[in-house]
mmCIF file of N, CA and C in Angstrom:
data_model
loop_
_atom_site.group_PDB
_atom_site.id
_atom_site.type_symbol
_atom_site.label_atom_id
_atom_site.label_comp_id
_atom_site.label_asym_id
_atom_site.label_seq_id
_atom_site.Cartn_x
_atom_site.Cartn_y
_atom_site.Cartn_z
ATOM 1 N N MET P 1 -4.213 -131.840 -49.452
ATOM 2 C CA MET P 1 -3.165 -131.932 -50.448
ATOM 3 C C MET P 1 -1.852 -131.450 -49.831
ATOM 4 N N ALA P 2 -0.787 -132.131 -50.102
ATOM 5 C CA ALA P 2 0.499 -131.819 -49.486
ATOM 6 C C ALA P 2 1.211 -130.705 -50.244
ATOM 7 N N LEU P 3 1.983 -129.962 -49.522
ATOM 8 C CA LEU P 3 2.777 -128.890 -50.082
ATOM 9 C C LEU P 3 3.957 -129.500 -50.819
ATOM 10 N N LYS P 4 4.177 -129.094 -52.079
ATOM 11 C CA LYS P 4 5.264 -129.678 -52.853
ATOM 12 C C LYS P 4 6.597 -129.034 -52.500
ATOM 13 N N ASN P 5 6.703 -127.759 -52.723
ATOM 14 C CA ASN P 5 7.928 -127.045 -52.407
ATOM 15 C C ASN P 5 7.590 -125.883 -51.487
ATOM 16 N N PRO P 6 7.929 -125.986 -50.221
ATOM 17 C CA PRO P 6 7.598 -124.887 -49.317
ATOM 18 C C PRO P 6 8.300 -123.606 -49.771
ATOM 19 N N SER P 7 7.535 -122.575 -50.029
ATOM 20 C CA SER P 7 8.144 -121.316 -50.430
ATOM 21 C C SER P 7 8.143 -120.357 -49.247
ATOM 22 N N THR P 8 9.087 -119.443 -49.279
ATOM 23 C CA THR P 8 9.248 -118.497 -48.189
ATOM 24 C C THR P 8 8.350 -117.294 -48.408
ATOM 25 N N LEU P 9 7.683 -116.871 -47.367
ATOM 26 C CA LEU P 9 6.815 -115.699 -47.418
ATOM 27 C C LEU P 9 7.685 -114.451 -47.452
ATOM 28 N N ARG P 10 7.522 -113.643 -48.520
ATOM 29 C CA ARG P 10 8.342 -112.441 -48.671
ATOM 30 C C ARG P 10 7.518 -111.171 -48.861
ATOM 31 N N ASN P 11 6.223 -111.296 -49.068
ATOM 32 C CA ASN P 11 5.355 -110.156 -49.313
ATOM 33 C C ASN P 11 5.127 -109.389 -48.007
ATOM 34 N N LYS P 12 5.511 -108.106 -47.996
ATOM 35 C CA LYS P 12 5.444 -107.313 -46.762
ATOM 36 C C LYS P 12 4.025 -107.172 -46.235
ATOM 37 N N GLU P 13 3.061 -106.979 -47.123
ATOM 38 C CA GLU P 13 1.675 -106.818 -46.681
ATOM 39 C C GLU P 13 1.151 -108.097 -46.034
ATOM 40 N N ARG P 14 1.469 -109.236 -46.632
ATOM 41 C CA ARG P 14 1.020 -110.507 -46.062
ATOM 42 C C ARG P 14 1.715 -110.792 -44.733
ATOM 43 N N ILE P 15 2.974 -110.400 -44.610
ATOM 44 C CA ILE P 15 3.694 -110.588 -43.344
ATOM 45 C C ILE P 15 3.071 -109.715 -42.260
ATOM 46 N N ARG P 16 2.780 -108.450 -42.594
ATOM 47 C CA ARG P 16 2.129 -107.558 -41.626
ATOM 48 C C ARG P 16 0.788 -108.120 -41.190
ATOM 49 N N GLY P 17 0.012 -108.598 -42.156
ATOM 50 C CA GLY P 17 -1.285 -109.176 -41.835
ATOM 51 C C GLY P 17 -1.166 -110.410 -40.966
ATOM 52 N N LEU P 18 -0.124 -111.185 -41.211
ATOM 53 C CA LEU P 18 0.098 -112.399 -40.424
ATOM 54 C C LEU P 18 0.388 -112.061 -38.964
ATOM 55 N N PHE P 19 1.190 -111.024 -38.730
ATOM 56 C CA PHE P 19 1.534 -110.663 -37.361
ATOM 57 C C PHE P 19 0.452 -109.841 -36.672
ATOM 58 N N SER P 20 -0.424 -109.195 -37.445
ATOM 59 C CA SER P 20 -1.445 -108.364 -36.800
ATOM 60 C C SER P 20 -2.758 -109.109 -36.578
ATOM 61 N N GLY P 21 -3.184 -109.908 -37.540
ATOM 62 C CA GLY P 21 -4.480 -110.556 -37.384
ATOM 63 C C GLY P 21 -4.445 -112.014 -37.766
ATOM 64 N N SER P 22 -3.876 -112.839 -36.911
ATOM 65 C CA SER P 22 -3.786 -114.263 -37.230
ATOM 66 C C SER P 22 -4.056 -115.096 -35.983
ATOM 67 N N ASN P 23 -4.166 -116.386 -36.196
ATOM 68 C CA ASN P 23 -4.309 -117.332 -35.091
ATOM 69 C C ASN P 23 -2.924 -117.727 -34.602
ATOM 70 N N LYS P 24 -2.843 -118.104 -33.334
ATOM 71 C CA LYS P 24 -1.549 -118.421 -32.739
ATOM 72 C C LYS P 24 -1.666 -119.688 -31.906
ATOM 73 N N ILE P 25 -0.725 -120.602 -32.124
ATOM 74 C CA ILE P 25 -0.595 -121.768 -31.258
ATOM 75 C C ILE P 25 0.883 -121.931 -30.929
ATOM 76 N N SER P 26 1.166 -122.455 -29.765
ATOM 77 C CA SER P 26 2.571 -122.620 -29.409
ATOM 78 C C SER P 26 2.766 -123.824 -28.511
ATOM 79 N N LYS P 27 3.944 -124.333 -28.603
ATOM 80 C CA LYS P 27 4.420 -125.408 -27.741
ATOM 81 C C LYS P 27 5.922 -125.159 -27.633
ATOM 82 N N TYR P 28 6.373 -124.895 -26.419
ATOM 83 C CA TYR P 28 7.752 -124.471 -26.212
ATOM 84 C C TYR P 28 8.726 -125.414 -26.903
ATOM 85 N N PRO P 29 9.653 -124.906 -27.675
ATOM 86 C CA PRO P 29 10.090 -123.548 -27.971
ATOM 87 C C PRO P 29 9.613 -123.000 -29.329
ATOM 88 N N ILE P 30 8.525 -123.532 -29.891
ATOM 89 C CA ILE P 30 8.043 -123.088 -31.202
ATOM 90 C C ILE P 30 6.669 -122.437 -31.064
ATOM 91 N N THR P 31 6.484 -121.342 -31.803
ATOM 92 C CA THR P 31 5.187 -120.680 -31.903
ATOM 93 C C THR P 31 4.815 -120.587 -33.375
ATOM 94 N N LEU P 32 3.572 -120.903 -33.701
ATOM 95 C CA LEU P 32 3.079 -120.779 -35.073
ATOM 96 C C LEU P 32 2.011 -119.698 -35.132
ATOM 97 N N LEU P 33 2.148 -118.803 -36.098
ATOM 98 C CA LEU P 33 1.104 -117.849 -36.446
ATOM 99 C C LEU P 33 0.598 -118.276 -37.811
ATOM 100 N N PHE P 34 -0.704 -118.324 -37.996
ATOM 101 C CA PHE P 34 -1.219 -118.787 -39.280
ATOM 102 C C PHE P 34 -2.527 -118.109 -39.616
ATOM 103 N N ARG P 35 -2.769 -117.981 -40.917
ATOM 104 C CA ARG P 35 -4.048 -117.475 -41.400
ATOM 105 C C ARG P 35 -4.225 -117.887 -42.847
ATOM 106 N N ALA P 36 -5.475 -117.974 -43.274
ATOM 107 C CA ALA P 36 -5.782 -118.320 -44.659
ATOM 108 C C ALA P 36 -5.337 -117.168 -45.554
ATOM 109 N N ASN P 37 -4.840 -117.508 -46.745
ATOM 110 C CA ASN P 37 -4.331 -116.459 -47.615
ATOM 111 C C ASN P 37 -5.185 -116.233 -48.860
ATOM 112 N N GLY P 38 -6.396 -116.728 -48.859
ATOM 113 C CA GLY P 38 -7.310 -116.425 -49.948
ATOM 114 C C GLY P 38 -7.053 -117.187 -51.232
ATOM 115 N N GLY P 39 -6.652 -118.427 -51.132
ATOM 116 C CA GLY P 39 -6.494 -119.264 -52.312
ATOM 117 C C GLY P 39 -5.115 -119.273 -52.932
ATOM 118 N N LEU P 40 -4.167 -118.564 -52.364
ATOM 119 C CA LEU P 40 -2.801 -118.576 -52.883
ATOM 120 C C LEU P 40 -2.054 -119.786 -52.329
ATOM 121 N N ASP P 41 -0.882 -120.053 -52.877
ATOM 122 C CA ASP P 41 -0.066 -121.161 -52.379
ATOM 123 C C ASP P 41 0.367 -120.898 -50.939
ATOM 124 N N THR P 42 0.594 -121.973 -50.214
ATOM 125 C CA THR P 42 1.078 -121.854 -48.839
ATOM 126 C C THR P 42 2.494 -121.297 -48.847
ATOM 127 N N GLU P 43 2.715 -120.311 -48.009
ATOM 128 C CA GLU P 43 4.046 -119.737 -47.853
ATOM 129 C C GLU P 43 4.390 -119.693 -46.373
ATOM 130 N N ILE P 44 5.678 -119.874 -46.081
ATOM 131 C CA ILE P 44 6.135 -119.997 -44.702
ATOM 132 C C ILE P 44 7.197 -118.941 -44.419
ATOM 133 N N LEU P 45 7.085 -118.318 -43.256
ATOM 134 C CA LEU P 45 8.062 -117.353 -42.785
ATOM 135 C C LEU P 45 8.808 -117.985 -41.614
ATOM 136 N N TYR P 46 10.130 -118.005 -41.684
ATOM 137 C CA TYR P 46 10.963 -118.598 -40.638
ATOM 138 C C TYR P 46 11.541 -117.475 -39.785
ATOM 139 N N CYS P 47 11.289 -117.514 -38.474
ATOM 140 C CA CYS P 47 11.730 -116.433 -37.585
ATOM 141 C C CYS P 47 12.455 -116.993 -36.372
ATOM 142 N N SER P 48 13.472 -116.275 -35.978
ATOM 143 C CA SER P 48 14.142 -116.556 -34.719
ATOM 144 C C SER P 48 13.758 -115.433 -33.764
ATOM 145 N N ASP P 49 13.431 -115.763 -32.526
ATOM 146 C CA ASP P 49 12.993 -114.704 -31.615
ATOM 147 C C ASP P 49 14.190 -113.914 -31.085
ATOM 148 N N LYS P 50 13.914 -112.990 -30.208
ATOM 149 C CA LYS P 50 14.944 -112.063 -29.742
ATOM 150 C C LYS P 50 15.937 -112.679 -28.768
ATOM 151 N N THR P 51 15.741 -113.932 -28.364
ATOM 152 C CA THR P 51 16.702 -114.547 -27.448
ATOM 153 C C THR P 51 17.994 -114.932 -28.161
ATOM 154 N N SER P 52 17.962 -115.016 -29.497
ATOM 155 C CA SER P 52 19.186 -115.297 -30.248
ATOM 156 C C SER P 52 20.058 -114.055 -30.205
ATOM 157 N N GLN P 53 21.268 -114.230 -29.737
ATOM 158 C CA GLN P 53 22.097 -113.067 -29.446
ATOM 159 C C GLN P 53 22.862 -112.532 -30.644
ATOM 160 N N ASN P 54 23.115 -113.366 -31.636
ATOM 161 C CA ASN P 54 23.864 -112.870 -32.786
ATOM 162 C C ASN P 54 23.376 -113.547 -34.064
ATOM 163 N N ALA P 55 23.898 -113.105 -35.185
ATOM 164 C CA ALA P 55 23.433 -113.586 -36.482
ATOM 165 C C ALA P 55 23.692 -115.077 -36.671
ATOM 166 N N VAL P 56 24.777 -115.578 -36.135
ATOM 167 C CA VAL P 56 25.092 -116.996 -36.281
ATOM 168 C C VAL P 56 23.995 -117.848 -35.650
ATOM 169 N N GLN P 57 23.559 -117.496 -34.454
ATOM 170 C CA GLN P 57 22.496 -118.253 -33.780
ATOM 171 C C GLN P 57 21.164 -118.113 -34.511
ATOM 172 N N ARG P 58 20.847 -116.898 -34.984
ATOM 173 C CA ARG P 58 19.592 -116.696 -35.717
ATOM 174 C C ARG P 58 19.569 -117.527 -36.991
ATOM 175 N N ASN P 59 20.672 -117.533 -37.720
ATOM 176 C CA ASN P 59 20.729 -118.294 -38.969
ATOM 177 C C ASN P 59 20.663 -119.795 -38.712
ATOM 178 N N ARG P 60 21.307 -120.264 -37.654
ATOM 179 C CA ARG P 60 21.226 -121.689 -37.312
ATOM 180 C C ARG P 60 19.789 -122.079 -36.978
ATOM 181 N N THR P 61 19.107 -121.242 -36.223
ATOM 182 C CA THR P 61 17.711 -121.515 -35.878
ATOM 183 C C THR P 61 16.854 -121.590 -37.134
ATOM 184 N N LYS P 62 17.059 -120.682 -38.074
ATOM 185 C CA LYS P 62 16.285 -120.702 -39.321
ATOM 186 C C LYS P 62 16.599 -121.947 -40.151
ATOM 187 N N ARG P 63 17.862 -122.371 -40.178
ATOM 188 C CA ARG P 63 18.218 -123.610 -40.896
ATOM 189 C C ARG P 63 17.519 -124.809 -40.281
ATOM 190 N N ILE P 64 17.468 -124.854 -38.958
ATOM 191 C CA ILE P 64 16.771 -125.939 -38.262
ATOM 192 C C ILE P 64 15.296 -125.934 -38.643
ATOM 193 N N LEU P 65 14.669 -124.759 -38.654
ATOM 194 C CA LEU P 65 13.245 -124.663 -38.992
ATOM 195 C C LEU P 65 12.977 -125.110 -40.425
ATOM 196 N N ARG P 66 13.846 -124.725 -41.359
ATOM 197 C CA ARG P 66 13.660 -125.159 -42.758
ATOM 198 C C ARG P 66 13.771 -126.674 -42.880
ATOM 199 N N ALA P 67 14.698 -127.281 -42.139
ATOM 200 C CA ALA P 67 14.829 -128.741 -42.160
ATOM 201 C C ALA P 67 13.580 -129.408 -41.591
ATOM 202 N N LEU P 68 13.005 -128.824 -40.545
ATOM 203 C CA LEU P 68 11.783 -129.382 -39.957
ATOM 204 C C LEU P 68 10.610 -129.290 -40.926
ATOM 205 N N VAL P 69 10.524 -128.197 -41.660
ATOM 206 C CA VAL P 69 9.442 -128.048 -42.638
ATOM 207 C C VAL P 69 9.600 -129.080 -43.749
ATOM 208 N N ARG P 70 10.828 -129.321 -44.193
ATOM 209 C CA ARG P 70 11.040 -130.347 -45.226
ATOM 210 C C ARG P 70 10.588 -131.719 -44.740
ATOM 211 N N GLU P 71 10.839 -132.030 -43.476
ATOM 212 C CA GLU P 71 10.428 -133.322 -42.923
ATOM 213 C C GLU P 71 8.914 -133.428 -42.761
ATOM 214 N N ASN P 72 8.246 -132.305 -42.530
ATOM 215 C CA ASN P 72 6.809 -132.304 -42.258
ATOM 216 C C ASN P 72 5.988 -131.702 -43.391
ATOM 217 N N LYS P 73 6.545 -131.612 -44.594
ATOM 218 C CA LYS P 73 5.839 -130.888 -45.652
ATOM 219 C C LYS P 73 4.517 -131.541 -46.047
ATOM 220 N N ASP P 74 4.343 -132.830 -45.791
ATOM 221 C CA ASP P 74 3.068 -133.478 -46.106
ATOM 222 C C ASP P 74 1.974 -133.112 -45.103
ATOM 223 N N LYS P 75 2.345 -132.541 -43.960
ATOM 224 C CA LYS P 75 1.368 -132.170 -42.928
ATOM 225 C C LYS P 75 0.964 -130.696 -42.991
ATOM 226 N N ILE P 76 1.606 -129.927 -43.862
ATOM 227 C CA ILE P 76 1.336 -128.489 -43.945
ATOM 228 C C ILE P 76 0.063 -128.260 -44.747
ATOM 229 N N PRO P 77 -0.909 -127.536 -44.177
ATOM 230 C CA PRO P 77 -2.178 -127.304 -44.881
ATOM 231 C C PRO P 77 -2.003 -126.367 -46.077
ATOM 232 N N ASP P 78 -2.912 -126.494 -47.048
ATOM 233 C CA ASP P 78 -2.877 -125.657 -48.244
ATOM 234 C C ASP P 78 -3.477 -124.286 -47.974
ATOM 235 N N GLN P 79 -3.102 -123.336 -48.807
ATOM 236 C CA GLN P 79 -3.667 -121.987 -48.836
ATOM 237 C C GLN P 79 -3.578 -121.283 -47.486
ATOM 238 N N MET P 80 -2.400 -121.334 -46.895
ATOM 239 C CA MET P 80 -2.166 -120.695 -45.598
ATOM 240 C C MET P 80 -0.867 -119.895 -45.660
ATOM 241 N N ASP P 81 -0.818 -118.829 -44.876
ATOM 242 C CA ASP P 81 0.435 -118.153 -44.560
ATOM 243 C C ASP P 81 0.784 -118.580 -43.145
ATOM 244 N N ILE P 82 2.015 -119.048 -42.962
ATOM 245 C CA ILE P 82 2.430 -119.570 -41.662
ATOM 246 C C ILE P 82 3.758 -118.927 -41.268
ATOM 247 N N ALA P 83 3.826 -118.406 -40.052
ATOM 248 C CA ALA P 83 5.086 -117.925 -39.487
ATOM 249 C C ALA P 83 5.492 -118.905 -38.395
ATOM 250 N N ILE P 84 6.701 -119.432 -38.513
ATOM 251 C CA ILE P 84 7.234 -120.336 -37.497
ATOM 252 C C ILE P 84 8.289 -119.550 -36.722
ATOM 253 N N ILE P 85 8.004 -119.305 -35.460
ATOM 254 C CA ILE P 85 8.899 -118.527 -34.603
ATOM 255 C C ILE P 85 9.489 -119.476 -33.569
ATOM 256 N N SER P 86 10.809 -119.453 -33.470
ATOM 257 C CA SER P 86 11.459 -120.391 -32.563
ATOM 258 C C SER P 86 12.415 -119.677 -31.624
ATOM 259 N N LYS P 87 12.473 -120.179 -30.427
ATOM 260 C CA LYS P 87 13.454 -119.703 -29.458
ATOM 261 C C LYS P 87 14.767 -120.445 -29.684
ATOM 262 N N ARG P 88 15.819 -119.895 -29.157
ATOM 263 C CA ARG P 88 17.152 -120.470 -29.316
ATOM 264 C C ARG P 88 17.237 -121.877 -28.730
ATOM 265 N N GLU P 89 16.408 -122.186 -27.742
ATOM 266 C CA GLU P 89 16.462 -123.482 -27.062
ATOM 267 C C GLU P 89 16.086 -124.656 -27.962
ATOM 268 N N ILE P 90 15.617 -124.389 -29.174
ATOM 269 C CA ILE P 90 15.313 -125.491 -30.091
ATOM 270 C C ILE P 90 16.581 -126.275 -30.414
ATOM 271 N N GLU P 91 17.722 -125.626 -30.308
ATOM 272 C CA GLU P 91 18.990 -126.303 -30.575
ATOM 273 C C GLU P 91 19.273 -127.396 -29.550
ATOM 274 N N ASP P 92 18.669 -127.313 -28.367
ATOM 275 C CA ASP P 92 18.913 -128.296 -27.311
ATOM 276 C C ASP P 92 18.157 -129.604 -27.535
ATOM 277 N N LEU P 93 17.125 -129.583 -28.374
ATOM 278 C CA LEU P 93 16.346 -130.797 -28.657
ATOM 279 C C LEU P 93 17.025 -131.594 -29.760
ATOM 280 N N ASP P 94 16.849 -132.921 -29.741
ATOM 281 C CA ASP P 94 17.382 -133.694 -30.857
ATOM 282 C C ASP P 94 16.386 -133.640 -32.024
ATOM 283 N N PHE P 95 16.831 -134.094 -33.189
ATOM 284 C CA PHE P 95 16.070 -133.897 -34.418
ATOM 285 C C PHE P 95 14.689 -134.544 -34.366
ATOM 286 N N THR P 96 14.593 -135.749 -33.832
ATOM 287 C CA THR P 96 13.285 -136.416 -33.797
ATOM 288 C C THR P 96 12.305 -135.675 -32.891
ATOM 289 N N GLN P 97 12.791 -135.119 -31.793
ATOM 290 C CA GLN P 97 11.917 -134.329 -30.917
ATOM 291 C C GLN P 97 11.421 -133.079 -31.632
ATOM 292 N N ARG P 98 12.310 -132.445 -32.393
ATOM 293 C CA ARG P 98 11.924 -131.248 -33.150
ATOM 294 C C ARG P 98 10.855 -131.577 -34.181
ATOM 295 N N VAL P 99 11.059 -132.675 -34.915
ATOM 296 C CA VAL P 99 10.105 -133.068 -35.958
ATOM 297 C C VAL P 99 8.743 -133.356 -35.343
ATOM 298 N N GLU P 100 8.711 -134.099 -34.250
ATOM 299 C CA GLU P 100 7.443 -134.424 -33.584
ATOM 300 C C GLU P 100 6.754 -133.174 -33.040
ATOM 301 N N LEU P 101 7.533 -132.243 -32.531
ATOM 302 C CA LEU P 101 6.979 -131.000 -31.997
ATOM 303 C C LEU P 101 6.281 -130.196 -33.092
ATOM 304 N N LEU P 102 6.957 -130.012 -34.219
ATOM 305 C CA LEU P 102 6.342 -129.266 -35.320
ATOM 306 C C LEU P 102 5.155 -130.022 -35.894
ATOM 307 N N ALA P 103 5.251 -131.340 -35.987
ATOM 308 C CA ALA P 103 4.133 -132.138 -36.509
ATOM 309 C C ALA P 103 2.897 -131.987 -35.631
ATOM 310 N N SER P 104 3.081 -131.960 -34.316
ATOM 311 C CA SER P 104 1.923 -131.808 -33.428
ATOM 312 C C SER P 104 1.279 -130.434 -33.588
ATOM 313 N N LEU P 105 2.082 -129.398 -33.776
ATOM 314 C CA LEU P 105 1.524 -128.062 -33.988
ATOM 315 C C LEU P 105 0.804 -127.966 -35.330
ATOM 316 N N LEU P 106 1.384 -128.566 -36.371
ATOM 317 C CA LEU P 106 0.747 -128.521 -37.693
ATOM 318 C C LEU P 106 -0.564 -129.297 -37.707
ATOM 319 N N SER P 107 -0.640 -130.366 -36.929
ATOM 320 C CA SER P 107 -1.899 -131.117 -36.877
ATOM 321 C C SER P 107 -3.004 -130.289 -36.225
ATOM 322 N N LYS P 108 -2.650 -129.407 -35.295
ATOM 323 C CA LYS P 108 -3.646 -128.528 -34.675
ATOM 324 C C LYS P 108 -4.178 -127.503 -35.673
ATOM 325 N N ILE P 109 -3.331 -127.052 -36.587
ATOM 326 C CA ILE P 109 -3.780 -126.105 -37.618
ATOM 327 C C ILE P 109 -4.802 -126.772 -38.525
ATOM 328 N N SER P 110 -4.550 -128.008 -38.886
ATOM 329 C CA SER P 110 -5.403 -128.720 -39.845
ATOM 330 C C SER P 110 -6.790 -128.999 -39.302
ATOM 331 N N GLN P 111 -6.960 -129.000 -37.996
ATOM 332 C CA GLN P 111 -8.262 -129.331 -37.400
ATOM 333 C C GLN P 111 -9.271 -128.228 -37.579
#
């Protein structure tokens, strides 16, 4: 079943659990951390890594990630907490490359 409206993960306990005990897959420059959330709606955390030097770059990276999730929302599995962590170099890729990159990572989660 496809995700209707991707919501942002804001619960501190679930975020801690996601970073401490989750599965990880990556394909440069994106890394996904994911774990089942026990029957709750899928929520996504958008992160920029430490290579972003200032707030403007971090916010741009997060905007790019949100746009990619909107394009791939039919591929996002249900009942998962997902953290999408991106390096600043995602800005160097064009939009179709970004969409295909995230789609390939999301397909690995679904398997």
